[in-house]
Amino acid sequence: MYAIFETGGKQYTATAGDVLFIEKLDVEPGQEITFDKVLAVGGEGETTFGAPYLEGAGVTAKVVKNGKGKKITILTYRPKKDSQRKMGHRQPYTKVEILAVNGAGKKKTAKKAAPKAEETAE
């Protein structure tokens, strides 16, 4: 069984046992977290999609570590002005191991507006 969930403005596909590098979370290593913004759950020939999220579905994960990615070097310069600047950046991340995918969710139904009675002025 797999799930597509959202965290940190990005979407991830996960199955039990996967290790993912996601946007940094304020969680200590060793703790378990549950992602409840599940967009879709699939497996065994059946896929369920949410509108936008599945109610009751979740992805349970254990935080392995928090860290920073490889350094990216940025060089900005202005041609013909003898001006340049060298900068670096390391993106923080959280490494998580997916423990379980709970796909017992139901679709959230969007409330439809009641049809307006059209009044004819005659």
CSV table of C-alpha atoms in Angstrom, one decimal:
chain,number,residue,atom,x,y,z
A,1,MET,CA,0.0,0.0,0.0
A,2,TYR,CA,1.3,3.5,-0.8
A,3,ALA,CA,0.1,7.0,0.0
A,4,ILE,CA,0.7,10.4,-1.4
A,5,PHE,CA,0.9,13.0,1.4
A,6,GLU,CA,1.8,16.7,1.7
A,7,THR,CA,4.2,18.4,4.0
A,8,GLY,CA,6.3,21.5,3.8
A,9,GLY,CA,4.5,22.6,0.6
A,10,LYS,CA,5.7,19.5,-1.3
A,11,GLN,CA,4.1,16.1,-2.1
A,12,TYR,CA,5.8,12.8,-1.4
A,13,THR,CA,4.9,9.2,-2.3
A,14,ALA,CA,5.5,6.7,0.6
A,15,THR,CA,5.3,3.0,1.3
A,16,ALA,CA,6.1,1.3,4.6
A,17,GLY,CA,9.9,1.1,5.0
A,18,ASP,CA,10.8,4.1,2.8
A,19,VAL,CA,13.3,6.7,4.0
A,20,LEU,CA,12.5,10.2,2.9
A,21,PHE,CA,14.3,13.6,3.1
A,22,ILE,CA,11.6,16.2,3.7
A,23,GLU,CA,11.5,19.9,4.6
A,24,LYS,CA,12.8,20.5,8.1
A,25,LEU,CA,10.3,19.8,10.9
A,26,ASP,CA,10.6,20.9,14.5
A,27,VAL,CA,10.7,17.3,15.9
A,28,GLU,CA,13.5,15.6,17.8
A,29,PRO,CA,15.2,12.5,16.4
A,30,GLY,CA,13.6,9.3,17.6
A,31,GLN,CA,10.0,10.7,17.9
A,32,GLU,CA,7.1,9.4,15.8
A,33,ILE,CA,5.0,11.8,13.7
A,34,THR,CA,1.8,11.4,11.7
A,35,PHE,CA,1.2,13.2,8.5
A,36,ASP,CA,-2.6,13.7,8.1
A,37,LYS,CA,-2.7,15.6,4.8
A,38,VAL,CA,-3.0,12.5,2.7
A,39,LEU,CA,-4.0,13.2,-0.9
A,40,ALA,CA,-4.3,9.6,-2.2
A,41,VAL,CA,-4.0,6.1,-1.0
A,42,GLY,CA,-3.5,3.2,-3.4
A,43,GLY,CA,-2.6,-0.5,-3.5
A,44,GLU,CA,-4.2,-3.9,-4.3
A,45,GLY,CA,-5.8,-2.6,-7.5
A,46,GLU,CA,-7.7,0.2,-5.8
A,47,THR,CA,-6.9,3.9,-5.5
A,48,THR,CA,-8.8,6.5,-3.4
A,49,PHE,CA,-8.4,10.2,-3.9
A,50,GLY,CA,-9.3,13.0,-1.6
A,51,ALA,CA,-10.9,16.3,-2.2
A,52,PRO,CA,-8.4,17.7,-1.3
A,53,TYR,CA,-7.5,15.4,1.6
A,54,LEU,CA,-8.6,11.9,2.8
A,55,GLU,CA,-10.3,12.1,6.1
A,56,GLY,CA,-9.0,9.6,8.7
A,57,ALA,CA,-6.0,8.5,6.6
A,58,GLY,CA,-2.5,9.1,7.8
A,59,VAL,CA,1.2,8.2,7.3
A,60,THR,CA,3.2,7.3,10.5
A,61,ALA,CA,6.9,8.0,10.4
A,62,LYS,CA,9.9,8.0,12.7
A,63,VAL,CA,12.4,10.9,12.6
A,64,VAL,CA,15.9,9.5,12.0
A,65,LYS,CA,17.8,12.8,12.1
A,66,ASN,CA,17.7,16.5,11.3
A,67,GLY,CA,20.5,17.9,9.2
A,68,LYS,CA,21.7,20.1,6.4
A,69,GLY,CA,22.2,19.2,2.7
A,70,LYS,CA,25.3,19.7,0.6
A,71,LYS,CA,26.6,23.3,0.2
A,72,ILE,CA,25.5,25.1,-2.9
A,73,THR,CA,27.7,27.9,-4.1
A,74,ILE,CA,26.1,30.9,-5.7
A,75,LEU,CA,28.2,33.5,-7.6
A,76,THR,CA,26.5,36.8,-8.6
A,77,TYR,CA,28.3,39.4,-10.6
A,78,ARG,CA,27.6,42.5,-12.6
A,79,PRO,CA,29.3,42.6,-15.9
A,80,LYS,CA,31.6,45.5,-16.7
A,81,LYS,CA,31.3,46.8,-13.1
A,82,ASP,CA,34.1,44.8,-11.4
A,83,SER,CA,31.6,43.7,-8.8
A,84,GLN,CA,30.9,40.1,-7.7
A,85,ARG,CA,29.7,38.3,-4.6
A,86,LYS,CA,30.1,34.6,-3.6
A,87,MET,CA,27.5,33.1,-1.4
A,88,GLY,CA,26.7,29.6,-0.1
A,89,HIS,CA,23.6,27.9,1.1
A,90,ARG,CA,22.8,24.6,2.9
A,91,GLN,CA,19.2,23.5,2.9
A,92,PRO,CA,18.0,22.0,6.2
A,93,TYR,CA,16.1,18.7,6.1
A,94,THR,CA,14.5,16.1,8.3
A,95,LYS,CA,15.2,12.4,7.5
A,96,VAL,CA,12.2,10.2,8.2
A,97,GLU,CA,11.5,6.5,8.0
A,98,ILE,CA,8.0,5.5,7.0
A,99,LEU,CA,6.6,3.0,9.5
A,100,ALA,CA,3.0,2.5,8.3
A,101,VAL,CA,0.4,3.8,5.9
A,102,ASN,CA,-3.1,4.0,7.3
A,103,GLY,CA,-5.5,4.1,4.3
A,104,ALA,CA,-8.8,3.8,6.2
A,105,GLY,CA,-9.8,7.3,5.1
A,106,LYS,CA,-12.9,8.5,3.6
A,107,LYS,CA,-13.2,11.2,1.0
A,108,LYS,CA,-14.0,14.7,2.3
A,109,THR,CA,-17.0,15.8,0.3
A,110,ALA,CA,-17.1,19.4,-0.7
A,111,LYS,CA,-20.3,21.1,0.2
A,112,LYS,CA,-22.2,22.2,-2.8
A,113,ALA,CA,-24.0,25.4,-2.8
A,114,ALA,CA,-27.8,25.2,-2.9
A,115,PRO,CA,-29.1,26.1,-6.3
A,116,LYS,CA,-30.5,29.6,-6.4
A,117,ALA,CA,-34.1,30.0,-7.5
A,118,GLU,CA,-34.1,32.2,-10.5
A,119,GLU,CA,-36.7,34.9,-10.2
A,120,THR,CA,-38.2,36.1,-13.4
A,121,ALA,CA,-39.7,39.6,-13.3
A,122,GLU,CA,-42.7,39.7,-15.5
